[in-house]
GROMACS .gro file of C-alpha atoms in nm:
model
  266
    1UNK     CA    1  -0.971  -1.456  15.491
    2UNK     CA    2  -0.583  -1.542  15.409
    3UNK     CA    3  -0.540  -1.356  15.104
    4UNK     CA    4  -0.781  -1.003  15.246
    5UNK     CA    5  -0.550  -0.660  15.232
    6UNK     CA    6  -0.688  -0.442  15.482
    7UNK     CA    7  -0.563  -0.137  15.461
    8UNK     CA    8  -0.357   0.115  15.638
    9UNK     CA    9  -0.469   0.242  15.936
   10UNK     CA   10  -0.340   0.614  15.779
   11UNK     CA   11  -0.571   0.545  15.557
   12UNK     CA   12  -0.884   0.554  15.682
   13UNK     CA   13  -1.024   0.876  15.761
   14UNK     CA   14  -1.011   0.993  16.167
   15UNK     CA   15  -1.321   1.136  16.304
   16UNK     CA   16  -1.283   1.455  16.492
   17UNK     CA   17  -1.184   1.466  16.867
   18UNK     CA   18  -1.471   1.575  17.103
   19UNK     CA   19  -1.329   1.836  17.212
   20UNK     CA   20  -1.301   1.991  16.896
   21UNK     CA   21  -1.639   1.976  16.807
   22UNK     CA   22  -1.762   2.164  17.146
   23UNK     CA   23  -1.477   2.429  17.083
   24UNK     CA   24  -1.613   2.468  16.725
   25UNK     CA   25  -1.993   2.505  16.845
   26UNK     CA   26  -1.868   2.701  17.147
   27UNK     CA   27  -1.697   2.955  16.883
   28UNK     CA   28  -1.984   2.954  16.656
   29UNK     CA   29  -2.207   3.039  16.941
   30UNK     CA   30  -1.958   3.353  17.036
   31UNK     CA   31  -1.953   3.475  16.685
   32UNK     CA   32  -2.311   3.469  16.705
   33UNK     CA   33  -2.367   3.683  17.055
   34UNK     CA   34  -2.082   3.920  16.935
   35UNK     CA   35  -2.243   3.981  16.591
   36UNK     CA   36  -2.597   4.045  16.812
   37UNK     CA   37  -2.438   4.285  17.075
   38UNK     CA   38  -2.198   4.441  16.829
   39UNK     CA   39  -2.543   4.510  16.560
   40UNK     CA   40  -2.713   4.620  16.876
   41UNK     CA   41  -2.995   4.361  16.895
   42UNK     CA   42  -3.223   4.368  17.209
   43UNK     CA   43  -3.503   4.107  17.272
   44UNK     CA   44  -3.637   4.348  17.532
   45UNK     CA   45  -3.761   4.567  17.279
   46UNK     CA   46  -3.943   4.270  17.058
   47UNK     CA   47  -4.095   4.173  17.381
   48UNK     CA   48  -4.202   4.524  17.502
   49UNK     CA   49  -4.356   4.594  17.124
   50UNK     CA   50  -4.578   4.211  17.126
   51UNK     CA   51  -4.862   4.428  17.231
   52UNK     CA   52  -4.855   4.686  16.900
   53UNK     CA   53  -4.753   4.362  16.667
   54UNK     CA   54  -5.070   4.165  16.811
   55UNK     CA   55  -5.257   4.468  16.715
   56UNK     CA   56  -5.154   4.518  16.388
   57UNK     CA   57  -5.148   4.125  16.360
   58UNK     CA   58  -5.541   4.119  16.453
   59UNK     CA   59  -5.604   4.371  16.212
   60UNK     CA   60  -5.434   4.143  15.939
   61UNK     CA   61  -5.709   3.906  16.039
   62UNK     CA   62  -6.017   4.070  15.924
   63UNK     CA   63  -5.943   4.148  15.525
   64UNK     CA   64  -6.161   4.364  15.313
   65UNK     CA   65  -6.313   4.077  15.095
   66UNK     CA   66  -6.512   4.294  14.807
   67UNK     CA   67  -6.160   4.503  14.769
   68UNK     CA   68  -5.959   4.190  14.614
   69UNK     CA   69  -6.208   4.240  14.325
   70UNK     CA   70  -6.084   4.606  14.267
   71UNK     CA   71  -5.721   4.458  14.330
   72UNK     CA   72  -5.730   4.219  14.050
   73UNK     CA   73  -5.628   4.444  13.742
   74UNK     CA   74  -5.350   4.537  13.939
   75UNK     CA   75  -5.253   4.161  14.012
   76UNK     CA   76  -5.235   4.121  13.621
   77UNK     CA   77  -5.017   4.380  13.562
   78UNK     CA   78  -4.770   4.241  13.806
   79UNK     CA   79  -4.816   3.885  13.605
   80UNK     CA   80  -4.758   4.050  13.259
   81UNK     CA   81  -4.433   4.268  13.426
   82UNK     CA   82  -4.291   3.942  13.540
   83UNK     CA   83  -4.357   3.765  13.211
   84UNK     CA   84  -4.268   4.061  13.002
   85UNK     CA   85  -3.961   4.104  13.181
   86UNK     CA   86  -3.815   3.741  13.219
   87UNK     CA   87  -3.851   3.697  12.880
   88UNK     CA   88  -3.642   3.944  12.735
   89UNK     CA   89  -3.383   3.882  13.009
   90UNK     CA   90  -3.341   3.528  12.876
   91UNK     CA   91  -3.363   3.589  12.525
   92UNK     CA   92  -3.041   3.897  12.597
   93UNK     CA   93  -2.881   3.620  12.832
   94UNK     CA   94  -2.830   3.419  12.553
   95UNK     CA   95  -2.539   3.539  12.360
   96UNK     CA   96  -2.398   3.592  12.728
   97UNK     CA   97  -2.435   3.266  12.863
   98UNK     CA   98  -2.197   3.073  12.590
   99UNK     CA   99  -1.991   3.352  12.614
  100UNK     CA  100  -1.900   3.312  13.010
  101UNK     CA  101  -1.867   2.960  12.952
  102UNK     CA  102  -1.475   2.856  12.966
  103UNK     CA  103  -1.547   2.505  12.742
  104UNK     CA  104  -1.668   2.663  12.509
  105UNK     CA  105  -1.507   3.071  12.465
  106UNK     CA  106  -1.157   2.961  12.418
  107UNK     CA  107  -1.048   3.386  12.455
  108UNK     CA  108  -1.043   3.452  12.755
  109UNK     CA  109  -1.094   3.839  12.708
  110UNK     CA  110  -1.425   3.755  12.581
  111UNK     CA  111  -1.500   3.526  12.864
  112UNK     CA  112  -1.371   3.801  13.150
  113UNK     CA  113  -1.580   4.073  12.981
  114UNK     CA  114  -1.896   3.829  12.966
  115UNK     CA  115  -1.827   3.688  13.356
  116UNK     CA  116  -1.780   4.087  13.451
  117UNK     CA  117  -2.082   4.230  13.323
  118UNK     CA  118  -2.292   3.911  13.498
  119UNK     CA  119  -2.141   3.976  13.843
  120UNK     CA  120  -2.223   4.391  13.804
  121UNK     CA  121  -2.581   4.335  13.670
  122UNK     CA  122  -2.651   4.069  13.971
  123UNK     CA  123  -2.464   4.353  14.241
  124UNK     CA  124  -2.718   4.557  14.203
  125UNK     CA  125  -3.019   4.552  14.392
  126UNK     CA  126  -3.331   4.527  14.203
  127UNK     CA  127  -3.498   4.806  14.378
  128UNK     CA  128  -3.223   5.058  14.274
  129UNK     CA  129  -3.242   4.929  13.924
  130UNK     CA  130  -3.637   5.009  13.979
  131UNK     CA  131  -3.553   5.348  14.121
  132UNK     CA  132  -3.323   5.476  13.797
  133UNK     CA  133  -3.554   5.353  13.560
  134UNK     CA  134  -3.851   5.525  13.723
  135UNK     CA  135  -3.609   5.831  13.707
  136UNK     CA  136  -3.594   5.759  13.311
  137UNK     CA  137  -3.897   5.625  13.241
  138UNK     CA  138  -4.150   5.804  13.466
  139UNK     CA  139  -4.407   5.604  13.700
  140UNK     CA  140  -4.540   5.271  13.564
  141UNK     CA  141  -4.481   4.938  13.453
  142UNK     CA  142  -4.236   5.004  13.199
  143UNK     CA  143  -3.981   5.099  13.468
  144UNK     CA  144  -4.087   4.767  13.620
  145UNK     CA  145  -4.014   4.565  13.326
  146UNK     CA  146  -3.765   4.696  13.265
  147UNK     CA  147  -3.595   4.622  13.589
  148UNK     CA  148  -3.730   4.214  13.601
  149UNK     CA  149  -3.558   4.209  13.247
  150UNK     CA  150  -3.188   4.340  13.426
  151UNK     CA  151  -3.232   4.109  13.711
  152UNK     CA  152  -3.348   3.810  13.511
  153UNK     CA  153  -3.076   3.863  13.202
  154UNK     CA  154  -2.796   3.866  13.531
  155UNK     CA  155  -2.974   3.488  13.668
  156UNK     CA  156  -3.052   3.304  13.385
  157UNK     CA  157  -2.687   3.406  13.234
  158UNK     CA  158  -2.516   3.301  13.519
  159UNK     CA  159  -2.689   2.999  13.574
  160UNK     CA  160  -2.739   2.864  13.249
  161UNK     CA  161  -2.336   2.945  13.205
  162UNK     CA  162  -2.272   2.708  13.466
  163UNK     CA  163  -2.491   2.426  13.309
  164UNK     CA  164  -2.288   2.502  12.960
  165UNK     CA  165  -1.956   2.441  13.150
  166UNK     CA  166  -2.083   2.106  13.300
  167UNK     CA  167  -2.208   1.944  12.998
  168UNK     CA  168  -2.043   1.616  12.862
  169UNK     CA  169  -1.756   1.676  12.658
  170UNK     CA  170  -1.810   1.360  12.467
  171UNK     CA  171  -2.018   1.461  12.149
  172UNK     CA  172  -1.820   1.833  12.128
  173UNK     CA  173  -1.501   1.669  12.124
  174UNK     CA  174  -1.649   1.428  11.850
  175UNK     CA  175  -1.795   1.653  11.609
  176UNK     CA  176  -1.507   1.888  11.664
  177UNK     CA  177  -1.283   1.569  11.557
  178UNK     CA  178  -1.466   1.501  11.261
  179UNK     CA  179  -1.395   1.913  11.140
  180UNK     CA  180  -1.765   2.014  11.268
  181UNK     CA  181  -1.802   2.421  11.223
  182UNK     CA  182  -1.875   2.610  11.493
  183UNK     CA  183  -2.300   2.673  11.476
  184UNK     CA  184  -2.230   2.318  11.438
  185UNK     CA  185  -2.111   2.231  11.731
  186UNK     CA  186  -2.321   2.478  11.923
  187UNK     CA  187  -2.655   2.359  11.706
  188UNK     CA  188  -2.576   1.907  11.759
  189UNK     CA  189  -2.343   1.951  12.076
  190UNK     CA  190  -2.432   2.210  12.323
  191UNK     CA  191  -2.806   2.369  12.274
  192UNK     CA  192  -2.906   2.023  12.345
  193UNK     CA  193  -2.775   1.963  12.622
  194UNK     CA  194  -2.828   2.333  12.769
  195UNK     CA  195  -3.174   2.349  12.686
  196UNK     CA  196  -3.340   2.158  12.940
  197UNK     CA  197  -3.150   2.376  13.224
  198UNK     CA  198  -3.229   2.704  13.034
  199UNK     CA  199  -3.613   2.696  13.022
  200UNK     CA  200  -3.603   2.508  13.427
  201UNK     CA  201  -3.398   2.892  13.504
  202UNK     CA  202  -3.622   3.069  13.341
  203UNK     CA  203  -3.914   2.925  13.465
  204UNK     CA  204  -3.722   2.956  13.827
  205UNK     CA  205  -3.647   3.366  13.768
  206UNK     CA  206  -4.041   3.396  13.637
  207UNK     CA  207  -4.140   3.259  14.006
  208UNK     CA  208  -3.891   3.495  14.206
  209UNK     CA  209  -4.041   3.826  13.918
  210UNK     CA  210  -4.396   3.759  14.028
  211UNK     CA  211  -4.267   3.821  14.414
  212UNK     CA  212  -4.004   4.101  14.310
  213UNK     CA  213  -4.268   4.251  14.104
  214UNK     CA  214  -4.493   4.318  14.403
  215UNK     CA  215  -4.164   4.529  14.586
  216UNK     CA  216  -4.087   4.683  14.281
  217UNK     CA  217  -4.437   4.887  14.331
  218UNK     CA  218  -4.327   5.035  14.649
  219UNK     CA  219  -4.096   5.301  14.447
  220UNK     CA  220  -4.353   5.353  14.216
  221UNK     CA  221  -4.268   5.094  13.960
  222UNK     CA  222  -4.609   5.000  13.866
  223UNK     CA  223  -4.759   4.666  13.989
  224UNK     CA  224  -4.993   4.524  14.322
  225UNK     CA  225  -4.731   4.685  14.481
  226UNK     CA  226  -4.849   5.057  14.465
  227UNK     CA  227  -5.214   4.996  14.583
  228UNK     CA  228  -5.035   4.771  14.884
  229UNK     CA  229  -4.830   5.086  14.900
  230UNK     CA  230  -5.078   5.299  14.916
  231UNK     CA  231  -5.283   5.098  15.173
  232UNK     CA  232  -5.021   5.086  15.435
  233UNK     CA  233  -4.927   5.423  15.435
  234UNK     CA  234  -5.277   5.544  15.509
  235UNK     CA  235  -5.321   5.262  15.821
  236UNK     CA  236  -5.562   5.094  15.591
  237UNK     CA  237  -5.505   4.702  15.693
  238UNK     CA  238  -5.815   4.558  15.616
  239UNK     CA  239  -5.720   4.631  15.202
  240UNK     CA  240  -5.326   4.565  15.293
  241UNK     CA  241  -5.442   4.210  15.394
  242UNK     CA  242  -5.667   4.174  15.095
  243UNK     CA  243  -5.370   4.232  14.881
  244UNK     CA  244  -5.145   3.984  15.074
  245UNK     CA  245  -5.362   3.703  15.015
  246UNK     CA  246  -5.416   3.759  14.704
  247UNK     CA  247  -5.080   3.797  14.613
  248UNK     CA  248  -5.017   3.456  14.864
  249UNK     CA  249  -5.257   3.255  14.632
  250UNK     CA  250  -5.120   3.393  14.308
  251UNK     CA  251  -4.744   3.275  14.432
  252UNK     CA  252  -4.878   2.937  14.525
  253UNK     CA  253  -5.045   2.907  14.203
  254UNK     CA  254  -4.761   2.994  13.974
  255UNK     CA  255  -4.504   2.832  14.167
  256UNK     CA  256  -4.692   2.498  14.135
  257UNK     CA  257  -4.728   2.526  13.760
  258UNK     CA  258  -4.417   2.631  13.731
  259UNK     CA  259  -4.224   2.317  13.936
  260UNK     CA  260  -4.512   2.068  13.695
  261UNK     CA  261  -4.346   2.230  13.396
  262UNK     CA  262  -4.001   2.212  13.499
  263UNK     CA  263  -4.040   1.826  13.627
  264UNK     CA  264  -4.175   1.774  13.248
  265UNK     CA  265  -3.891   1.877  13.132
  266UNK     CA  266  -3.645   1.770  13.369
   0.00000   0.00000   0.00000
């Protein structure tokens, strides 16, 4: 047409040259052999040791049925540690989460001190957080809760923050126009919005417990974990692979009630 602008050729955005995308791969692909020979990775040795992993592998294959009766108690004490434990991490996470949020903590002190103590708490693996509590709390579940509570306070604060800071500005700025208090604004203008995301992380962390649960037994933090323990340490695979599958179907299980309840709410 007459009257079409087309525009500048500047414009319009240039694809890359070819032979920068080979020289990118080709770097990528050095990094990656450097990083390998530097970390001292030989295939050699995975291919010399198939014959002790088929081994082990086959005896993965022939579980001890009867045992995943005896395992089951155990397998509900992981559940109630992961339930126990996510739970008060996002009821503590709460104060924290509008806190670290920059819309809505105008000192920045506050905000620092908030962002700080999020980035520390999710630093730390969970398995040393298991380890000091055993050390205070003696063997058992309590050190295990008490650990999926740390871990989960440090996610759901985090990620819930993030939601707070991304929420529409439109009915805060409104009520805050009209001389709204503060639990106000928080209780019309926020919580609403922030809700939603809140129970969907929580629901998230629960799924990622029930796994982190299971390693927490390992240093003696109560859980399936210690029997699994227990059973590979004494060469006895059969049980090991019990355990496993159980565990397997109890993951499946929760994570699909868990994605049905967060698509209900999403």
């Amino acid at each position: 047409m007459k009257g079409t602008l087309k525009p500048p050729e500047a414009a319009l955005p240039r694809p890359p040259r070819a032979y920068k995308r080979w020289a990118s791969a080709l770097l990528f692909a050095a990094a990656l052999v450097a990083s390998g020979w530097h970390l001292g990775l030989d295939f050699g040795r995975l291919v010399s040791g198939s014959g002790p992993m088929l081994r082990l592998f086959r005896a993965f294959l022939s579980p001890n049925w009867p045992y995943m009766l005896k395992v089951l108690p155990a397998v509900f004490e992981t559940i109630r540690m992961a339930v126990l434990g996510t739970t008060l991490g996002a009821l503590m996470s709460v104060p924290v989460i509008f806190a670290a949020a920059r819309n809505v903590t105008p000192n920045r002190f506050v905000y620092g001190l908030a962002r700080g103590v999020m980035n520390v708490l999710r630093t730390i693996p969970e398995l040393l957080f298991a380890a000091l509590f055993v050390a205070l709390a003696g063997l058992g579940p309590t050190a295990g809760i008490l650990a999926i509570t740390v871990f989960s306070f440090g996610i759901i604060a985090k990620l819930t923050s993030e939601a707070v800071e991304a929420i529409d500005p439109g009915p805060l700025e409104a009520l805050w126009a009209g001389g709204a208090s503060r639990p106000v604004l928080f209780g019309y203008a926020v919580v609403p919005q922030v809700l939603p995301a809140f129970i969907s992380y929580t629901l998230y962390t629960f799924e990622i417990n029930v796994r982190a649960a299971t390693v927490l037994g390992l240093v003696g933090a109560g859980g399936i974990g210690v029997m699994l323990n227990t059973a590979m340490k004494l060469l006895q695979y059969d049980k090991a692979a019990s355990i496993i599958l159980l565990i397997f179907a109890v993951v499946l299980l929760i994570e699909a009630l868990s994605q049905s309840l967060r698509r209900r709410i999403a």
